[in-house]
mmCIF file of C-alpha atoms in Angstrom:
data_model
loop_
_atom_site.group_PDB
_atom_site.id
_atom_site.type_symbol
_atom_site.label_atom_id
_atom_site.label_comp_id
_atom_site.label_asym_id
_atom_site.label_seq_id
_atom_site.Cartn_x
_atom_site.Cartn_y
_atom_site.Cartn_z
ATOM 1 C CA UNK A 54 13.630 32.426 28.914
ATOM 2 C CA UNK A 55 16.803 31.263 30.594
ATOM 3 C CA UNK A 56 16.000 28.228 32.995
ATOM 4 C CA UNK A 57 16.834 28.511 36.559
ATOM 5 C CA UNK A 58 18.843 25.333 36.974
ATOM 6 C CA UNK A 59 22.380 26.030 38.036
ATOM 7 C CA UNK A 60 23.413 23.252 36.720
ATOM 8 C CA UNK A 61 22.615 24.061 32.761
ATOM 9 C CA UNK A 62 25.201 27.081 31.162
ATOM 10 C CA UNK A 63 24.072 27.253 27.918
ATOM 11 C CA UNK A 64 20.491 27.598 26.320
ATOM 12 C CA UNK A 65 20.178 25.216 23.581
ATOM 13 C CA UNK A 66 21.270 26.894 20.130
ATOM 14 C CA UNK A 67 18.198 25.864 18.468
ATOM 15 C CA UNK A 68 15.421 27.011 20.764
ATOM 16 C CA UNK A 69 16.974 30.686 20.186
ATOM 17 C CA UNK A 70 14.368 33.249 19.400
ATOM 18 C CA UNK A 71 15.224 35.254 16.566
ATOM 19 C CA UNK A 72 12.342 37.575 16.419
ATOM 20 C CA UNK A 73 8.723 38.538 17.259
ATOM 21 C CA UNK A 74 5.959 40.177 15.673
ATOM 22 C CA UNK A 75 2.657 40.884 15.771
ATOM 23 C CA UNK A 76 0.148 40.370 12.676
ATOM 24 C CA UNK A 77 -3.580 40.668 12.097
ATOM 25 C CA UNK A 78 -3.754 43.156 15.191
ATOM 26 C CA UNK A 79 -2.805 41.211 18.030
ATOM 27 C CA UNK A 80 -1.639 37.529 17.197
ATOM 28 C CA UNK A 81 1.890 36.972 18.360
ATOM 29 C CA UNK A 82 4.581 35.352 16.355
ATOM 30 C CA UNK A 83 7.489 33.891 17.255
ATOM 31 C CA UNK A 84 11.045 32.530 14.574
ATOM 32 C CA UNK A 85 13.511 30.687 16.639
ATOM 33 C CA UNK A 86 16.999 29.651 14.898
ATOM 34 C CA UNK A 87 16.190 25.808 14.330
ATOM 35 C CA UNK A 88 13.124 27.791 11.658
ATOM 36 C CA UNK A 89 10.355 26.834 13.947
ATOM 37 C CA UNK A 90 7.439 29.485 13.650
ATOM 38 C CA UNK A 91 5.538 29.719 16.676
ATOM 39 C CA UNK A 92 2.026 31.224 16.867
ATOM 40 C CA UNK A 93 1.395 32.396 20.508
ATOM 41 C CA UNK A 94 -2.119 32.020 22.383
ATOM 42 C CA UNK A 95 -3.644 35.449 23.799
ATOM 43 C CA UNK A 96 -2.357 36.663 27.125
ATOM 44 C CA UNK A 97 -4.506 34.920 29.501
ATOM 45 C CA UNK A 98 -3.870 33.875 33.546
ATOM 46 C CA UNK A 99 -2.549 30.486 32.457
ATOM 47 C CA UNK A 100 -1.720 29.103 29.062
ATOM 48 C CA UNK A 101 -1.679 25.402 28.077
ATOM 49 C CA UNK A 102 0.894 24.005 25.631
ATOM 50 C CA UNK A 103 -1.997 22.949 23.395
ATOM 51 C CA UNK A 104 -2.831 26.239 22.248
ATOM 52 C CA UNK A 105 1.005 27.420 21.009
ATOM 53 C CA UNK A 106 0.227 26.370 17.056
ATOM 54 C CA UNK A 107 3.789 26.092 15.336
ATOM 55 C CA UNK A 108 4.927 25.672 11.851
ATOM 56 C CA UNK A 109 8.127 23.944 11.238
ATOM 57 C CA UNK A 110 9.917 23.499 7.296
ATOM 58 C CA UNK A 111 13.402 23.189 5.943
ATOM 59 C CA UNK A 112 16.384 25.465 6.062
ATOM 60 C CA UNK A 113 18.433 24.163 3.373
ATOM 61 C CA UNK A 114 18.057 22.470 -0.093
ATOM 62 C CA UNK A 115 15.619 18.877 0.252
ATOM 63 C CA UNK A 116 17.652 16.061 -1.196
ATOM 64 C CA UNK A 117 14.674 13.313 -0.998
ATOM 65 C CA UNK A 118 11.154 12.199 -0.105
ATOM 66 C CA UNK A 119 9.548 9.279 1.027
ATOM 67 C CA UNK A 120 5.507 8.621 1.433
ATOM 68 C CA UNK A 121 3.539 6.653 3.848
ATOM 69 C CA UNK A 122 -0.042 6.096 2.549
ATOM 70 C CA UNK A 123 -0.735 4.064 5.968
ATOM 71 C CA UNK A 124 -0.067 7.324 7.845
ATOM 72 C CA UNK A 125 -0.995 10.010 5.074
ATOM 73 C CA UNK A 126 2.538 11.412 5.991
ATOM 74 C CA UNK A 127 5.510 12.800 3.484
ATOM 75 C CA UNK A 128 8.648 12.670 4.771
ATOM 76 C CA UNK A 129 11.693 15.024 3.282
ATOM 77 C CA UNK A 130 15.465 15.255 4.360
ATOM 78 C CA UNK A 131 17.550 18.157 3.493
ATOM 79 C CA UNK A 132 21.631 18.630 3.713
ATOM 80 C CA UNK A 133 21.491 19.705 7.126
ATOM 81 C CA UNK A 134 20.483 16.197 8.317
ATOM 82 C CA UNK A 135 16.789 17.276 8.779
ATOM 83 C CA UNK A 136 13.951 15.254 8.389
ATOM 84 C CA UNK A 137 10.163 16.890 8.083
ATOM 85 C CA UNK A 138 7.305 15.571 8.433
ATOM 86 C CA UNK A 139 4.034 16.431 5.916
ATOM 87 C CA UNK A 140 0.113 15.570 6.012
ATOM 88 C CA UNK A 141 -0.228 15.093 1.828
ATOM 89 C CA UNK A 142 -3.519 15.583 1.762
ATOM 90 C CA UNK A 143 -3.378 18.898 3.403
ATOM 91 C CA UNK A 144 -0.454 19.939 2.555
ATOM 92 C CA UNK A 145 0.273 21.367 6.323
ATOM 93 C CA UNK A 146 3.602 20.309 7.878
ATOM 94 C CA UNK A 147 3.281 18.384 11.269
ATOM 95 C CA UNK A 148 6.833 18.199 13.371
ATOM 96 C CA UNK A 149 10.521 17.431 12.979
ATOM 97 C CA UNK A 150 11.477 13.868 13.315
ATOM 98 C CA UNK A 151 13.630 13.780 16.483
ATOM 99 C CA UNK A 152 16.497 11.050 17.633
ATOM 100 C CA UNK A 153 15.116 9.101 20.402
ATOM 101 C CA UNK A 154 16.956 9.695 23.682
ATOM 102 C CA UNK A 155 18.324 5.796 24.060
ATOM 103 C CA UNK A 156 19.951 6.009 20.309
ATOM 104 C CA UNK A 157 24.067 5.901 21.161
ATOM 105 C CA UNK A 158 23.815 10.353 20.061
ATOM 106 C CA UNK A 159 20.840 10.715 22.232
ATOM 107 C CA UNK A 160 18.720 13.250 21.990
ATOM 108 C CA UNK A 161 19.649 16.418 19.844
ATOM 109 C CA UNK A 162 20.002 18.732 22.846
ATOM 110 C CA UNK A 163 20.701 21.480 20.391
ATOM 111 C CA UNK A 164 17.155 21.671 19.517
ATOM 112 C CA UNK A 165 18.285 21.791 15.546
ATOM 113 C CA UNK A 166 16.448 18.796 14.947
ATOM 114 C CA UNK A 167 19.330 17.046 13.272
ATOM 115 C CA UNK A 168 18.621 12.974 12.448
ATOM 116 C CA UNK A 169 21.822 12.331 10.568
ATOM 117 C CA UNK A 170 24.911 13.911 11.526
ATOM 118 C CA UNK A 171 25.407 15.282 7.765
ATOM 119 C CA UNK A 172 23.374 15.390 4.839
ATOM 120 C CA UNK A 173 20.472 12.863 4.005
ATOM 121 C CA UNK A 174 20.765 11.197 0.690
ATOM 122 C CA UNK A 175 17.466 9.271 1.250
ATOM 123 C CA UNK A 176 14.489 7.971 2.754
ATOM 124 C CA UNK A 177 11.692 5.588 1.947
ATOM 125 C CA UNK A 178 8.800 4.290 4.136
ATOM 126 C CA UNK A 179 8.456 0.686 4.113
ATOM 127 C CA UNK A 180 6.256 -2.095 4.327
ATOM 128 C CA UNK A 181 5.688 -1.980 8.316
ATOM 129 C CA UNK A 182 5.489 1.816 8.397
ATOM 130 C CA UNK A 183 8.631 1.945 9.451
ATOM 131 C CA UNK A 184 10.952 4.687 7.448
ATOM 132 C CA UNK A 185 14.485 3.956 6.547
ATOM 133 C CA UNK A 186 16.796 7.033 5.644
ATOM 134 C CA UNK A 187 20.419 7.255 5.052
ATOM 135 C CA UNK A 188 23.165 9.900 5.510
ATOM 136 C CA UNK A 189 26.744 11.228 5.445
ATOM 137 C CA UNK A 190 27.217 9.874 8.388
ATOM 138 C CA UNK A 191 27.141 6.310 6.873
ATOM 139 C CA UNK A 192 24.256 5.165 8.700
ATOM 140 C CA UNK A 193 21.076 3.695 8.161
ATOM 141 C CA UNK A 194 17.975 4.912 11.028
ATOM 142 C CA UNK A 195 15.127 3.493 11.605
ATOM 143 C CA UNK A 196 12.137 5.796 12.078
ATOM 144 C CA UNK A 197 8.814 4.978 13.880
ATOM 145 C CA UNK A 198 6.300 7.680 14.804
ATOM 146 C CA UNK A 199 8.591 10.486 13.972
ATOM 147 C CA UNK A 200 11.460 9.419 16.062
ATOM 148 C CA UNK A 201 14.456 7.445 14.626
ATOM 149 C CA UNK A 202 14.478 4.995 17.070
ATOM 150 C CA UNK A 203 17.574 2.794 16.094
ATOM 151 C CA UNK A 204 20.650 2.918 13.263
ATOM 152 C CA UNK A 205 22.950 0.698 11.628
ATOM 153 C CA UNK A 206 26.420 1.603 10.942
ATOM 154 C CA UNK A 207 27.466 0.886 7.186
ATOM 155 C CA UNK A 208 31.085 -0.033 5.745
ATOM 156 C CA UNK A 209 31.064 3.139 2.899
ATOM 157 C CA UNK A 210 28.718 5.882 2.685
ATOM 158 C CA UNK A 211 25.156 5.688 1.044
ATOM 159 C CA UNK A 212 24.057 7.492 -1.700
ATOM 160 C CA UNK A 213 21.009 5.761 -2.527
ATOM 161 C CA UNK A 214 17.715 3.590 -1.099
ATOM 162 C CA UNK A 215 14.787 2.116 -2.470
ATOM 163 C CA UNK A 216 12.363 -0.416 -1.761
ATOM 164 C CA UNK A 217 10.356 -3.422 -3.710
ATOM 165 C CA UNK A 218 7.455 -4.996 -1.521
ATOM 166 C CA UNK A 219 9.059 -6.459 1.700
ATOM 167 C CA UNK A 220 12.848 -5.161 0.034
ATOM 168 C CA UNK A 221 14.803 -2.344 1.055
ATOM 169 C CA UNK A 222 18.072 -1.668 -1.141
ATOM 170 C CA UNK A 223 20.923 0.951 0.508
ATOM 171 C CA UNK A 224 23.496 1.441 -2.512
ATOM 172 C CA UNK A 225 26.508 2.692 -1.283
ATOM 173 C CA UNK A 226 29.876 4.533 -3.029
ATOM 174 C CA UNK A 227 31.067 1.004 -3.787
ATOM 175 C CA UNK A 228 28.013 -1.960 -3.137
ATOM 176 C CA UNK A 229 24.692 -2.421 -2.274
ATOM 177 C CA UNK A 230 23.025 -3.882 1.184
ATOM 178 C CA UNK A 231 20.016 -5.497 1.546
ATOM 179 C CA UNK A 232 17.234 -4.826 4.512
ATOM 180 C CA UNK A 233 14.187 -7.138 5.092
ATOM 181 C CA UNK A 234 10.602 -5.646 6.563
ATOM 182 C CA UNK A 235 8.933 -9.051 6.676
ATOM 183 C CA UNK A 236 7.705 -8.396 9.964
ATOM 184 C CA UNK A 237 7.136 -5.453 12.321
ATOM 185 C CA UNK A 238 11.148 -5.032 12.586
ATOM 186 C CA UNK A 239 13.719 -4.488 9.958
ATOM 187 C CA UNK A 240 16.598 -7.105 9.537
ATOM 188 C CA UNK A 241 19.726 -5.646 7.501
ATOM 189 C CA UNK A 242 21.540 -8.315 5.799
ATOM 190 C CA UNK A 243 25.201 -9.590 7.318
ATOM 191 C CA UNK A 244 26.353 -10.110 3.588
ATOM 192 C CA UNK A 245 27.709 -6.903 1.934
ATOM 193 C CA UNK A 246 27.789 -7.156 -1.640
ATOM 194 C CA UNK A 247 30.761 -5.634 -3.385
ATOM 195 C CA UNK A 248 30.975 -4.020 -6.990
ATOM 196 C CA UNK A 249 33.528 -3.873 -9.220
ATOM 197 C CA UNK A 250 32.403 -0.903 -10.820
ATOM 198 C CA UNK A 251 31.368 2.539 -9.174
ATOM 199 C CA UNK A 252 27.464 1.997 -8.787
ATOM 200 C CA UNK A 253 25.112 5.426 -9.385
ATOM 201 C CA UNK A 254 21.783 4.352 -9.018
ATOM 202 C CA UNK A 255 19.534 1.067 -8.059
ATOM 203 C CA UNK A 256 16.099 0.072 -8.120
ATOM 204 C CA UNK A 257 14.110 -3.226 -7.400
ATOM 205 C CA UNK A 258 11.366 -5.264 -8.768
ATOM 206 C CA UNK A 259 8.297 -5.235 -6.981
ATOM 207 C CA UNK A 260 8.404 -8.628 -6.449
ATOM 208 C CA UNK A 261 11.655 -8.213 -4.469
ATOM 209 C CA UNK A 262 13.770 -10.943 -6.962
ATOM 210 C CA UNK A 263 15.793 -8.692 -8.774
ATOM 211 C CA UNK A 264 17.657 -5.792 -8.285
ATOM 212 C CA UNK A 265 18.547 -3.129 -11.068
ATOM 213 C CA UNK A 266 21.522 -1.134 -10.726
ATOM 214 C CA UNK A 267 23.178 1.518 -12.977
ATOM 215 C CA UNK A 268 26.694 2.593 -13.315
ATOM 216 C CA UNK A 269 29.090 5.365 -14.260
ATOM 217 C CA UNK A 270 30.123 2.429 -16.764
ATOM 218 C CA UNK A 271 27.172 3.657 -18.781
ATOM 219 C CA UNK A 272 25.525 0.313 -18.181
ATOM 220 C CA UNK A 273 22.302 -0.963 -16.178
ATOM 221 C CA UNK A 274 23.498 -4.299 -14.450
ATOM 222 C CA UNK A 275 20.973 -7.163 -13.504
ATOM 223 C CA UNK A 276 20.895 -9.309 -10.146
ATOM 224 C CA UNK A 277 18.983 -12.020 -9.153
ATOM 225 C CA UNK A 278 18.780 -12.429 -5.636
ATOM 226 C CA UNK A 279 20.459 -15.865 -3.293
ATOM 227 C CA UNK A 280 18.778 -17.359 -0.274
ATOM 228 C CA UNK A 281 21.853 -16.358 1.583
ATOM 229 C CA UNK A 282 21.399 -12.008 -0.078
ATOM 230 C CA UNK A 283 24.162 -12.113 -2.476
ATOM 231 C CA UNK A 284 23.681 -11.325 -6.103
ATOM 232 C CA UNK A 285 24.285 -12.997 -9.101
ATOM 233 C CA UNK A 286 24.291 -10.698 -12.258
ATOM 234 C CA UNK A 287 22.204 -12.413 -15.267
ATOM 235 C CA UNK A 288 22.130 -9.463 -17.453
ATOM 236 C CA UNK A 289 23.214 -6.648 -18.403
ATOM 237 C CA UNK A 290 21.830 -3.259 -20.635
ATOM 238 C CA UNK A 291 24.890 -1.581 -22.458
ATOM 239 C CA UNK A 292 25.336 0.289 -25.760
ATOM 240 C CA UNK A 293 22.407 2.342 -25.242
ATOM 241 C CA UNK A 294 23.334 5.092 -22.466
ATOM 242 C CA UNK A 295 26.447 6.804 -23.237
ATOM 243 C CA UNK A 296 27.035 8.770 -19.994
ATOM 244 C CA UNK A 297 26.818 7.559 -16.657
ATOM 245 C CA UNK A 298 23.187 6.305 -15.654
ATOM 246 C CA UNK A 299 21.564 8.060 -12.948
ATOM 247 C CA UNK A 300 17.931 7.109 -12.248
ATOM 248 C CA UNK A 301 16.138 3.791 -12.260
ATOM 249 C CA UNK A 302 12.160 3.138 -12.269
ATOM 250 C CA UNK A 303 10.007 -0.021 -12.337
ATOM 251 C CA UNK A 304 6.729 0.349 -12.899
ATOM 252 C CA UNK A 305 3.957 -0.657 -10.958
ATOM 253 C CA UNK A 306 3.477 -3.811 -12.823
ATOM 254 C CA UNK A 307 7.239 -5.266 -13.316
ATOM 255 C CA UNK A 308 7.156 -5.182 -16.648
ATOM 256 C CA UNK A 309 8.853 -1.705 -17.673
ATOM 257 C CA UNK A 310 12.288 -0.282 -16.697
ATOM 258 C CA UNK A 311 12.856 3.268 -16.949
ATOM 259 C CA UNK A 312 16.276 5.344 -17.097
ATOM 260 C CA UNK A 313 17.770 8.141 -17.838
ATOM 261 C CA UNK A 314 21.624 9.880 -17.683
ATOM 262 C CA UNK A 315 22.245 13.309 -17.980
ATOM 263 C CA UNK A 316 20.022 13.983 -21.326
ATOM 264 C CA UNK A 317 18.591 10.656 -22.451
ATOM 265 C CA UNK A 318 15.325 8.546 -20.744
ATOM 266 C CA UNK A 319 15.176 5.057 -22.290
ATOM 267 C CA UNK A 320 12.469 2.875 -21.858
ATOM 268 C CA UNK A 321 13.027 -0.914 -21.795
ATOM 269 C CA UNK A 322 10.220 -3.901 -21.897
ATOM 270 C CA UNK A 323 11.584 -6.767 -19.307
ATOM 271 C CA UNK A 324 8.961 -9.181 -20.396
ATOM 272 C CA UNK A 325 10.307 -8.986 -24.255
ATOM 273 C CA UNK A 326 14.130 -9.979 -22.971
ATOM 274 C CA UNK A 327 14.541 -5.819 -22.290
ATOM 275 C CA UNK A 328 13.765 -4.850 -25.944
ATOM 276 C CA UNK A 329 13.610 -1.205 -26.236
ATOM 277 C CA UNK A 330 10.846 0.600 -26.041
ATOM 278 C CA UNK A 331 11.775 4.276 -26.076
ATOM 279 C CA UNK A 332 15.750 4.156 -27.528
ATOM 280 C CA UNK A 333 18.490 6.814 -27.423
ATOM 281 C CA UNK A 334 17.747 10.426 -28.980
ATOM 282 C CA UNK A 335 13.883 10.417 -28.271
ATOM 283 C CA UNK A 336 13.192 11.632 -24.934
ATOM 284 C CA UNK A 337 15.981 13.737 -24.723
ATOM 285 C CA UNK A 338 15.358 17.066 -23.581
ATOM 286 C CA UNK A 339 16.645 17.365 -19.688
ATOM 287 C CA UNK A 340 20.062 19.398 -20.216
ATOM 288 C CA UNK A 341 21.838 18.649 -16.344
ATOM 289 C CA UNK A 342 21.338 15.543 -14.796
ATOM 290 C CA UNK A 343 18.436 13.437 -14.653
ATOM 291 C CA UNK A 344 18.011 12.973 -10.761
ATOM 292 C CA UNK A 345 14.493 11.060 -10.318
ATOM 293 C CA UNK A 346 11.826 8.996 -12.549
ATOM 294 C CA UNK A 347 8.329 7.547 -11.591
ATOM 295 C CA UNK A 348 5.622 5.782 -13.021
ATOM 296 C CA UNK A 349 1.819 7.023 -12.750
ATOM 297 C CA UNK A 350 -0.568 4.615 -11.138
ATOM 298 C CA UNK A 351 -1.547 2.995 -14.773
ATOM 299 C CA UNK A 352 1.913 3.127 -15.930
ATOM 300 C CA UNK A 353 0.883 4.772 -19.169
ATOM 301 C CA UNK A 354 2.825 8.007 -18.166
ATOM 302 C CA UNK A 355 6.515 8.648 -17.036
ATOM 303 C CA UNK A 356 7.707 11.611 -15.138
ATOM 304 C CA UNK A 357 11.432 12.854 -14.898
ATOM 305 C CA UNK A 358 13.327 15.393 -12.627
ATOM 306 C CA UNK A 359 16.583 17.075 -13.295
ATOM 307 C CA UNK A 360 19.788 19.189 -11.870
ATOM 308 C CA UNK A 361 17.916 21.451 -14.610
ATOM 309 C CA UNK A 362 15.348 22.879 -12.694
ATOM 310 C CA UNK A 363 12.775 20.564 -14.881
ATOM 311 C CA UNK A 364 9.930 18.317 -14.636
ATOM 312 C CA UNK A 365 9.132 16.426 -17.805
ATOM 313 C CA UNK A 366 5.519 14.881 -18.150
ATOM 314 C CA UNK A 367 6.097 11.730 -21.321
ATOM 315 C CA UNK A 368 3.341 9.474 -22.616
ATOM 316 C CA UNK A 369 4.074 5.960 -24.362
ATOM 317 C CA UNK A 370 0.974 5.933 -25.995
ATOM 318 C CA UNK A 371 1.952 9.489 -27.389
ATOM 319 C CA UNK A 372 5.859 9.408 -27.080
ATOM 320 C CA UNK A 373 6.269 12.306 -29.193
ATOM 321 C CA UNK A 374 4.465 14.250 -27.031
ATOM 322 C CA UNK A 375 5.810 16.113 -24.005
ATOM 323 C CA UNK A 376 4.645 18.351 -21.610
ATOM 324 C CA UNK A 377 7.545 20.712 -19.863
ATOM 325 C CA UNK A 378 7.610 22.344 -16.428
ATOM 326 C CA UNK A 379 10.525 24.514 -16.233
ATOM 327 C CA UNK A 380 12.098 26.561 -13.311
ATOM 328 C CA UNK A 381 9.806 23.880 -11.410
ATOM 329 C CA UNK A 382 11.978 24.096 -8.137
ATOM 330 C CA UNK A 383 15.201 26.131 -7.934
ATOM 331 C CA UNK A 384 18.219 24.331 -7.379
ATOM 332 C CA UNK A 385 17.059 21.084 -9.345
ATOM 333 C CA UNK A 386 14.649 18.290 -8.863
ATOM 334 C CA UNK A 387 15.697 15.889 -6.242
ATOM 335 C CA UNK A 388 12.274 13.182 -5.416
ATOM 336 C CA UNK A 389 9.197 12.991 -7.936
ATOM 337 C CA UNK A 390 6.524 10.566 -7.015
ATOM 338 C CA UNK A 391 2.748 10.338 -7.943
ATOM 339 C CA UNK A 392 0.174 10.488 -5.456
ATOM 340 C CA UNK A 393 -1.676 6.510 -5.200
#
């Protein structure tokens, strides 16, 4: 319905109705452009918002996820700059995350429900139940109750974000940042820290003293971490990978590091000065891009995700054992993460 303001011209592009229908007999059923499905109540004298039920999901291709067990929530960002929001134990999707009105772009008056002006690379809940996500638009927002409240403007664009226990790690196209969530807020750190090689990936120990990052110098560089956030490199993992590495994982317990490249997943034991645990040539059967690895709550079983449409199941207690999903999601695997 137009709105009988004078002052508004435009309806906003998102809120445009597409189509109707009716199903089951006489339910009503409304597709606006933004993809919100609306279920309409029966035609009664007066209607209360309440009883519209709507069903919201992505448009275009997800590029990461993020949990928060405090909440029972799953968060997802696509390309468009969308963020969803998921119950995981139902399964049933619950709203849009939505720019709060006193961020410096406001509201998105365009009723596309965009949260990053460009596409999200990724998102992670944190300590405080607070979720961090990053995007093309070289920003870090902060999102609390499914509105990003807050953002940080970054020096290069981010690519990648994880967290340890109170540690949040944005890698970027040429460095890495480090956030705090020792209390209710987030603090990003004022110290930048520079890389002289092109960084692809990062993780960090759950203990938040060390930070893991992988290059497209085929080599898995490790940081300790300063009083004053800087990073002094102690070690580093070469010789093994011979493409570019791509995906990092700690497990649960610290004592494992996981990666993988475009075909290979090693497996490396950190208490044993990184001795090798699964080497080159063994787990080896991803053909694109290996784009996510995560540990199962024991840490007995590793799962991998790839550009190849793939989900790998592996076992160190059986490592010549696999178990292969393929065609699992079209367009490649983007976020794997077993359910605590």
């Amino acid at each position: 319905n137009m709105t009988k303001d004078k002052k508004s011209t435009k309806v906003p592009l998102g809120a445009m109705q597409m189509g109707c229908a009716f199903v089951k007999g006489n339910q009503k059923v409304s597709v606006s452009l933004n993809g919100k499905i609306t279920m309409l109540p029966m035609a009664k004298a007066s209607s209360s918002a309440e009883e519209f039920k709507y069903f919201t999901g992505h448009q275009s291709p997800i590029s990461c996820m993020a949990v928060d067990y405090s909440t029972e929530t799953l968060y997802s960002g696509d390309s468009d700059g969308v963020i969803c929001t998921w119950n995981i134990k139902t399964g049933d999707s619950i709203s849009y995350v939505q720019r709060d009105e006193n961020t410096e772009e406001g509201l998105d008056d365009t009723l596309m429900n965009k949260v990053h002006q460009g596409a999200i690379t990724g998102i992670v809940s944190s300590r405080s139940g607070t979720c961090l996500s990053i995007g093309w638009d070289d920003k870090i927002r902060f999102i609390e109750s499914s509105t990003a409240k807050s953002s940080v403007k970054l020096q290069s664009q981010p690519n990648k974000i994880v967290k340890g226990t109170e540690l949040v790690v944005v890698m970027t196209v040429d460095g890495v940042i480090l956030v705090w969530s020792k209390s209710a807020t987030s603090n990003v750190s004022e110290n930048f820290c520079k890389l002289p090689y092109e960084p692809t990936t990062v993780c960090v120990s759950p203990d938040d003293r060390i930070v893991y990052v992988g290059g497209k110098d085929c080599t898995i560089h490790i940081y300790s971490i300063n009083d004053n956030d800087t990073l002094d490199e102690i070690h580093t993992l070469s010789g093994t990978h011979l493409q570019p590495i791509y995906a990092l994982s700690i497990s649960n317990d610290g004592k494992k590091l996981a990666s993988a490249d475009v075909r290979d997943i090693c497996v490396w034991n950190i208490e044993e000065d990184y001795h090798t645990v699964i080497g080159k040539g063994r787990w080896c059967f991803h053909n694109q891009k290996i784009n996510a690895l995560t540990w199962s709550n024991d840490d007995t079983i590793l799962a991998s995700g790839g550009s190849d449409d793939s989900i790998y199941i592996w076992s160190l207690k059986k490592p010549v054992k696999r178990i292969h999903y393929g065609f699992a999601h079209r367009g490649g695997i983007t976020g794997l993460e077993f359910l605590k």
